[in-house]
Amino acid sequence: MTLATYHRKRSFTATPEPRGWVGARRAKEPIFVVQEHHASHLHYDFRLEADGVLKSWAVPKGPAKSTRTKRLAVQVEDHPLAYATFHGKIPAGQYGAGTVKIWDHGTYENITTKDGKLVPLTRAIRNGHLEVVLHGTELRGGYALIRFKGKKDWLLVKMKKKS
Ligand code: MN
């Protein structure tokens, strides 16, 4: 895992966002966070802890709470774990300028399987298909992320099972 892209896009003398580093794998339940980001276009950043970073997707309409609604989720650069508690104002002229609020946070359980075996989250991301159970306040239950074209475009869907 690397935060090179995250670091390259930002000037840490100008933005209050954390510089951060790739963290150690933790024994605790992995975390997720959804940040409401009032940038040039309002979107929701959906982040899952994996291998010491936050794997991240920008969801223009935000995660749905209904199993009938699919939401576009564009994968973006990995963020540091410290970003999970970040909220505040990114100054004008900086990457992602605008206000960031924490919309939901909690822990998650990876339930992605292949041939009856659990698939580690980073491998599931490489494979383009992951399933997690979210234990948040706004978001609870099973969610799947499915890559549908190219490398960055995914669909975020609430699963009927595990809800
Ligand atoms: Mn964002």
Coordinates of N, CA and C and ligand atoms in Angstrom, one line a residue:
M1 N 0.8 -1.2 0.0 CA 0.0 0.0 0.0 C 0.9 1.2 0.0
T2 N 0.4 2.3 -0.7 CA 1.2 3.5 -0.7 C 0.3 4.7 -0.7
L3 N 0.7 5.8 -0.1 CA -0.1 7.0 -0.1 C 0.5 8.0 -1.0
A4 N 1.4 7.6 -1.9 CA 2.1 8.6 -2.8 C 1.1 9.5 -3.6
T5 N 0.1 8.9 -4.1 CA -0.9 9.8 -4.9 C -1.6 10.8 -3.9
Y6 N -2.0 10.3 -2.8 CA -2.6 11.1 -1.8 C -1.7 12.3 -1.4
H7 N -0.4 12.0 -1.2 CA 0.5 13.0 -0.8 C 0.8 14.0 -1.9
R8 N 0.9 13.5 -3.1 CA 1.3 14.3 -4.3 C 0.2 15.3 -4.6
K9 N -1.1 15.0 -4.3 CA -2.2 15.9 -4.7 C -2.4 17.0 -3.7
R10 N -1.7 17.0 -2.5 CA -2.0 17.9 -1.5 C -0.8 18.7 -1.0
S11 N -1.0 19.9 -0.5 CA 0.1 20.7 0.1 C -0.2 20.8 1.6
F12 N 0.5 20.1 2.4 CA 0.2 20.0 3.8 C 0.5 21.2 4.6
T13 N 1.2 22.2 4.0 CA 1.3 23.5 4.7 C 0.0 24.3 4.5
A14 N -0.8 23.9 3.5 CA -2.0 24.7 3.2 C -3.3 24.0 3.6
T15 N -3.3 22.7 3.6 CA -4.6 22.0 4.0 C -4.5 21.5 5.4
P16 N -5.7 21.5 6.1 CA -5.7 20.9 7.4 C -5.8 19.4 7.4
E17 N -5.9 18.8 6.2 CA -6.0 17.3 6.2 C -4.7 16.7 6.7
P18 N -4.8 15.5 7.3 CA -3.6 14.8 7.9 C -2.7 14.3 6.8
R19 N -1.4 14.4 7.0 CA -0.4 13.9 6.1 C -0.5 12.3 6.2
G20 N -0.4 11.8 7.4 CA -0.7 10.4 7.6 C 0.4 9.5 7.1
W21 N 0.3 8.2 7.4 CA 1.3 7.2 6.9 C 0.5 5.9 6.8
V22 N 1.1 5.0 6.2 CA 0.5 3.6 6.1 C 0.6 3.0 7.5
G23 N -0.5 2.7 8.1 CA -0.5 2.2 9.4 C -0.2 0.7 9.5
A24 N -0.1 0.2 10.7 CA 0.1 -1.2 10.9 C -1.2 -1.9 10.8
R25 N -1.2 -3.2 10.4 CA -2.4 -4.0 10.4 C -2.9 -4.1 11.9
R26 N -4.1 -3.9 12.1 CA -4.6 -3.9 13.5 C -5.4 -5.1 13.8
A27 N -5.4 -5.5 15.0 CA -6.1 -6.7 15.4 C -7.6 -6.4 15.6
K28 N -7.9 -5.1 15.8 CA -9.3 -4.7 16.0 C -10.1 -4.9 14.8
E29 N -11.4 -4.8 14.9 CA -12.3 -4.8 13.8 C -11.9 -3.6 12.9
P30 N -11.9 -3.8 11.6 CA -11.6 -2.7 10.7 C -12.7 -1.7 10.7
I31 N -12.3 -0.5 10.3 CA -13.3 0.6 10.4 C -13.7 1.1 9.0
F32 N -14.9 1.7 8.9 CA -15.3 2.4 7.7 C -15.7 3.8 8.1
V33 N -15.7 4.7 7.1 CA -16.2 6.1 7.3 C -16.8 6.6 6.0
V34 N -17.8 7.4 6.2 CA -18.4 8.1 5.0 C -18.4 9.6 5.3
Q35 N -17.7 10.3 4.5 CA -17.5 11.8 4.7 C -18.3 12.5 3.6
E36 N -19.1 13.5 4.1 CA -19.9 14.3 3.2 C -19.0 15.4 2.8
H37 N -18.7 15.5 1.5 CA -17.7 16.5 1.0 C -18.3 17.5 0.1
H38 N -18.4 18.7 0.6 CA -19.0 19.8 -0.2 C -17.9 20.4 -1.0
A39 N -17.4 19.7 -2.0 CA -16.4 20.2 -2.9 C -17.1 20.9 -4.1
S40 N -16.4 21.0 -5.2 CA -17.1 21.7 -6.4 C -18.4 21.0 -6.7
H41 N -18.5 19.7 -6.5 CA -19.7 18.9 -6.5 C -19.9 18.2 -5.2
L42 N -21.0 18.3 -4.6 CA -21.2 17.5 -3.3 C -21.1 16.0 -3.7
H43 N -20.4 15.3 -2.8 CA -20.3 13.8 -3.0 C -20.0 13.3 -1.6
Y44 N -20.1 12.0 -1.5 CA -19.8 11.3 -0.2 C -18.6 10.4 -0.5
D45 N -17.6 10.5 0.4 CA -16.4 9.6 0.3 C -16.6 8.4 1.2
F46 N -16.6 7.2 0.6 CA -16.8 6.0 1.3 C -15.5 5.3 1.4
R47 N -15.1 5.0 2.7 CA -13.7 4.6 2.9 C -13.7 3.3 3.8
L48 N -12.9 2.3 3.4 CA -12.8 1.1 4.2 C -11.4 0.9 4.5
E49 N -11.1 0.6 5.8 CA -9.7 0.3 6.2 C -9.3 -1.1 5.6
A50 N -8.1 -1.1 5.0 CA -7.5 -2.4 4.6 C -6.0 -2.2 4.5
D51 N -5.3 -3.1 5.1 CA -3.8 -3.1 5.0 C -3.2 -1.7 5.4
G52 N -3.7 -1.1 6.4 CA -3.1 0.1 6.9 C -3.4 1.4 6.2
V53 N -4.4 1.4 5.3 CA -4.8 2.6 4.6 C -6.3 2.6 4.6
L54 N -6.9 3.7 4.0 CA -8.4 3.7 3.8 C -8.6 3.6 2.3
K55 N -9.1 2.5 1.8 CA -9.4 2.3 0.4 C -10.7 3.2 0.2
S56 N -10.7 4.0 -0.9 CA -11.7 5.1 -1.0 C -12.4 5.2 -2.3
W57 N -13.7 5.5 -2.2 CA -14.5 5.7 -3.4 C -15.3 7.0 -3.2
A58 N -15.4 7.8 -4.2 CA -16.3 9.0 -4.2 C -17.7 8.6 -4.8
V59 N -18.7 8.8 -3.9 CA -20.1 8.3 -4.3 C -20.9 9.6 -4.5
P60 N -21.1 10.0 -5.8 CA -21.8 11.3 -6.0 C -23.1 11.5 -5.2
K61 N -23.9 10.4 -5.2 CA -25.3 10.5 -4.6 C -25.3 10.0 -3.2
G62 N -24.2 9.4 -2.7 CA -24.1 8.8 -1.4 C -24.6 7.4 -1.4
P63 N -24.2 6.6 -0.4 CA -24.7 5.2 -0.3 C -26.2 5.2 -0.1
A64 N -26.9 4.2 -0.8 CA -28.3 4.1 -0.6 C -28.6 3.2 0.5
K65 N -29.8 3.4 1.1 CA -30.3 2.5 2.2 C -31.3 1.5 1.7
S66 N -31.6 1.6 0.4 CA -32.6 0.6 -0.2 C -31.8 -0.3 -1.1
T67 N -32.2 -1.6 -1.1 CA -31.6 -2.6 -1.9 C -31.9 -2.4 -3.4
R68 N -32.8 -1.5 -3.7 CA -33.2 -1.3 -5.1 C -32.4 -0.3 -5.8
T69 N -31.6 0.5 -5.1 CA -30.9 1.6 -5.7 C -29.4 1.4 -5.8
K70 N -28.9 1.4 -7.0 CA -27.5 1.2 -7.2 C -26.9 2.6 -7.3
R71 N -25.7 2.8 -6.7 CA -25.0 4.1 -6.7 C -23.6 4.0 -7.3
L72 N -23.3 4.9 -8.2 CA -22.0 5.0 -8.8 C -21.0 5.3 -7.7
A73 N -19.9 4.6 -7.7 CA -18.8 4.8 -6.7 C -17.5 4.8 -7.5
V74 N -16.8 6.0 -7.6 CA -15.6 6.1 -8.4 C -14.4 5.9 -7.4
Q75 N -13.6 4.9 -7.7 CA -12.5 4.7 -6.8 C -11.5 5.8 -6.9
V76 N -11.0 6.3 -5.7 CA -10.0 7.4 -5.7 C -8.8 6.9 -4.9
E77 N -7.8 7.7 -4.7 CA -6.6 7.3 -4.1 C -6.8 6.9 -2.7
D78 N -5.9 5.9 -2.2 CA -5.9 5.5 -0.9 C -5.6 6.7 0.1
H79 N -6.3 6.7 1.2 CA -6.1 7.8 2.2 C -5.5 7.2 3.4
P80 N -4.8 8.0 4.2 CA -4.3 7.5 5.5 C -5.4 7.2 6.5
L81 N -5.1 6.3 7.4 CA -6.1 5.9 8.4 C -6.5 7.2 9.2
A82 N -5.6 8.1 9.4 CA -5.9 9.3 10.2 C -7.0 10.1 9.6
Y83 N -7.3 9.9 8.3 CA -8.3 10.6 7.6 C -9.7 10.3 8.1
A84 N -9.8 9.1 8.8 CA -11.1 8.7 9.2 C -11.8 9.6 10.2
T85 N -11.0 10.4 10.9 CA -11.6 11.3 11.9 C -11.5 12.8 11.4
F86 N -11.0 13.0 10.1 CA -10.9 14.3 9.6 C -12.3 14.9 9.2
H87 N -12.4 16.2 9.7 CA -13.6 17.0 9.2 C -13.1 18.4 9.3
G88 N -13.6 19.3 8.5 CA -13.2 20.7 8.5 C -13.2 21.2 7.1
K89 N -12.5 22.3 7.0 CA -12.6 23.1 5.7 C -11.2 23.0 5.0
I90 N -11.3 22.4 3.8 CA -10.1 22.4 2.9 C -10.1 23.8 2.2
P91 N -9.0 24.6 2.3 CA -9.1 25.9 1.8 C -9.2 26.0 0.3
A92 N -9.8 27.1 -0.2 CA -9.9 27.4 -1.6 C -8.5 27.2 -2.3
G93 N -8.5 26.7 -3.5 CA -7.2 26.5 -4.2 C -6.6 25.2 -3.9
Q94 N -6.9 24.5 -2.8 CA -6.4 23.2 -2.5 C -7.2 22.1 -3.1
Y95 N -6.6 21.0 -3.3 CA -7.3 19.8 -3.9 C -8.5 19.5 -3.0
G96 N -9.6 19.3 -3.6 CA -10.8 19.0 -2.9 C -11.4 20.1 -2.0
A97 N -11.1 21.3 -2.4 CA -11.5 22.5 -1.5 C -12.9 22.4 -1.2
G98 N -13.2 22.7 0.1 CA -14.6 22.7 0.5 C -14.7 22.0 1.9
T99 N -15.9 21.9 2.4 CA -16.1 21.4 3.7 C -16.3 19.9 3.8
V100 N -15.7 19.2 4.7 CA -15.8 17.8 4.9 C -16.5 17.5 6.3
K101 N -17.5 16.8 6.3 CA -18.2 16.4 7.5 C -18.2 14.9 7.6
I102 N -18.2 14.3 8.8 CA -18.3 12.9 8.9 C -19.8 12.5 8.9
W103 N -20.2 11.8 7.9 CA -21.6 11.4 7.8 C -22.0 10.2 8.5
D104 N -21.1 9.2 8.5 CA -21.3 8.0 9.3 C -19.9 7.3 9.5
H105 N -19.8 6.6 10.5 CA -18.6 5.8 10.8 C -18.9 4.6 11.6
G106 N -18.0 3.6 11.6 CA -18.3 2.4 12.4 C -17.3 1.4 12.0
T107 N -17.6 0.1 12.3 CA -16.7 -1.0 11.9 C -17.4 -1.8 10.8
Y108 N -16.6 -2.6 10.1 CA -17.2 -3.5 9.1 C -16.6 -4.8 9.2
E109 N -17.3 -5.8 8.5 CA -16.8 -7.2 8.5 C -16.8 -7.5 7.0
N110 N -15.6 -8.0 6.6 CA -15.5 -8.5 5.2 C -16.1 -9.8 5.0
I111 N -17.1 -9.9 4.1 CA -17.7 -11.2 3.9 C -17.6 -11.7 2.5
T112 N -16.6 -11.2 1.8 CA -16.3 -11.6 0.4 C -15.8 -13.0 0.4
T113 N -16.4 -13.9 -0.3 CA -15.9 -15.2 -0.4 C -15.8 -15.6 -1.9
K114 N -14.9 -16.6 -2.2 CA -14.8 -17.2 -3.5 C -14.5 -18.7 -3.2
D115 N -15.3 -19.5 -3.9 CA -15.2 -21.0 -3.7 C -15.2 -21.3 -2.2
G116 N -16.1 -20.6 -1.5 CA -16.3 -20.9 -0.1 C -15.2 -20.4 0.9
K117 N -14.3 -19.6 0.3 CA -13.2 -19.1 1.2 C -13.2 -17.6 1.2
L118 N -12.9 -17.1 2.4 CA -12.9 -15.6 2.6 C -11.8 -15.0 1.7
V119 N -12.1 -14.0 1.0 CA -11.1 -13.3 0.2 C -10.7 -12.0 0.9
P120 N -9.4 -11.8 1.2 CA -8.9 -10.6 1.9 C -9.4 -9.3 1.1
L121 N -9.7 -8.2 1.8 CA -10.3 -7.1 1.1 C -9.5 -6.5 0.0
T122 N -8.2 -6.4 0.2 CA -7.4 -5.8 -0.9 C -7.4 -6.7 -2.2
R123 N -7.4 -8.0 -2.0 CA -7.5 -8.9 -3.1 C -8.9 -8.8 -3.8
A124 N -9.9 -8.7 -2.9 CA -11.3 -8.5 -3.4 C -11.4 -7.2 -4.3
I125 N -10.7 -6.2 -3.9 CA -10.7 -4.9 -4.6 C -10.0 -5.2 -6.0
R126 N -8.9 -5.9 -6.0 CA -8.2 -6.2 -7.2 C -9.1 -7.0 -8.1
N127 N -9.9 -7.9 -7.5 CA -10.8 -8.8 -8.3 C -12.0 -8.0 -8.8
G128 N -12.3 -6.8 -8.2 CA -13.4 -6.0 -8.6 C -14.8 -6.4 -8.0
H129 N -14.7 -7.1 -6.9 CA -16.0 -7.5 -6.2 C -15.7 -7.7 -4.7
L130 N -16.4 -6.9 -3.9 CA -16.3 -7.1 -2.5 C -17.6 -7.0 -1.8
E131 N -17.7 -7.6 -0.7 CA -18.9 -7.6 0.1 C -18.6 -7.4 1.6
V132 N -19.2 -6.4 2.2 CA -19.0 -6.1 3.6 C -20.3 -6.0 4.3
V133 N -20.2 -6.2 5.6 CA -21.3 -5.9 6.5 C -20.9 -4.6 7.3
L134 N -21.7 -3.5 7.2 CA -21.3 -2.3 7.9 C -22.1 -2.2 9.2
H135 N -21.3 -1.8 10.2 CA -21.9 -1.6 11.5 C -21.8 -0.1 11.9
G136 N -22.6 0.7 11.2 CA -22.6 2.1 11.5 C -23.9 2.6 12.1
T137 N -24.1 3.9 12.0 CA -25.3 4.5 12.5 C -26.3 4.6 11.4
E138 N -25.9 5.3 10.3 CA -26.7 5.5 9.1 C -26.7 4.2 8.3
L139 N -25.6 3.6 8.2 CA -25.5 2.4 7.3 C -25.3 1.1 8.1
R140 N -26.2 0.2 7.9 CA -26.1 -1.1 8.6 C -26.4 -2.2 7.7
G141 N -25.7 -3.3 7.8 CA -26.0 -4.4 6.9 C -25.1 -4.6 5.8
G142 N -25.4 -5.5 4.9 CA -24.5 -5.9 3.8 C -24.5 -4.9 2.6
Y143 N -23.3 -4.6 2.2 CA -23.1 -3.7 1.0 C -22.1 -4.4 0.1
A144 N -22.4 -4.3 -1.2 CA -21.4 -4.9 -2.2 C -20.9 -3.7 -3.1
L145 N -19.7 -3.8 -3.4 CA -19.0 -2.9 -4.4 C -18.6 -3.8 -5.6
I146 N -19.1 -3.4 -6.8 CA -18.8 -4.2 -8.0 C -18.3 -3.3 -9.0
R147 N -17.1 -3.7 -9.5 CA -16.5 -2.9 -10.6 C -17.2 -3.2 -11.9
F148 N -17.6 -2.2 -12.6 CA -18.4 -2.5 -13.9 C -17.7 -2.0 -15.1
K149 N -16.8 -1.1 -15.1 CA -16.1 -0.8 -16.3 C -14.8 -0.1 -16.0
G150 N -13.8 -0.3 -16.8 CA -12.5 0.4 -16.6 C -11.9 -0.1 -15.3
K151 N -11.2 0.8 -14.7 CA -10.5 0.5 -13.4 C -11.1 1.2 -12.2
K152 N -11.9 2.2 -12.5 CA -12.3 3.1 -11.4 C -13.8 3.1 -11.1
D153 N -14.6 2.7 -12.1 CA -16.1 2.8 -11.9 C -16.6 1.6 -11.3
W154 N -17.3 1.8 -10.1 CA -17.9 0.7 -9.4 C -19.4 1.0 -9.1
L155 N -20.1 0.0 -8.8 CA -21.5 0.2 -8.2 C -21.5 -0.2 -6.8
L156 N -22.1 0.7 -6.0 CA -22.3 0.4 -4.5 C -23.8 0.0 -4.4
V157 N -24.0 -1.2 -3.9 CA -25.4 -1.7 -3.7 C -25.6 -2.2 -2.3
K158 N -26.8 -2.0 -1.7 CA -27.1 -2.7 -0.5 C -27.6 -4.1 -0.8
M159 N -27.1 -5.0 -0.1 CA -27.4 -6.4 -0.3 C -28.7 -6.8 0.4
K160 N -29.5 -7.7 -0.3 CA -30.7 -8.2 0.4 C -30.4 -9.1 1.5
K161 N -29.4 -10.0 1.4 CA -29.0 -10.8 2.5 C -28.2 -9.9 3.4
K162 N -28.0 -10.4 4.7 CA -27.1 -9.7 5.6 C -27.6 -8.3 5.9
S163 N -28.9 -8.0 5.7 CA -29.4 -6.6 6.0 C -30.2 -6.6 7.3
Ligands
MN1 MN -14.0 13.9 -1.7

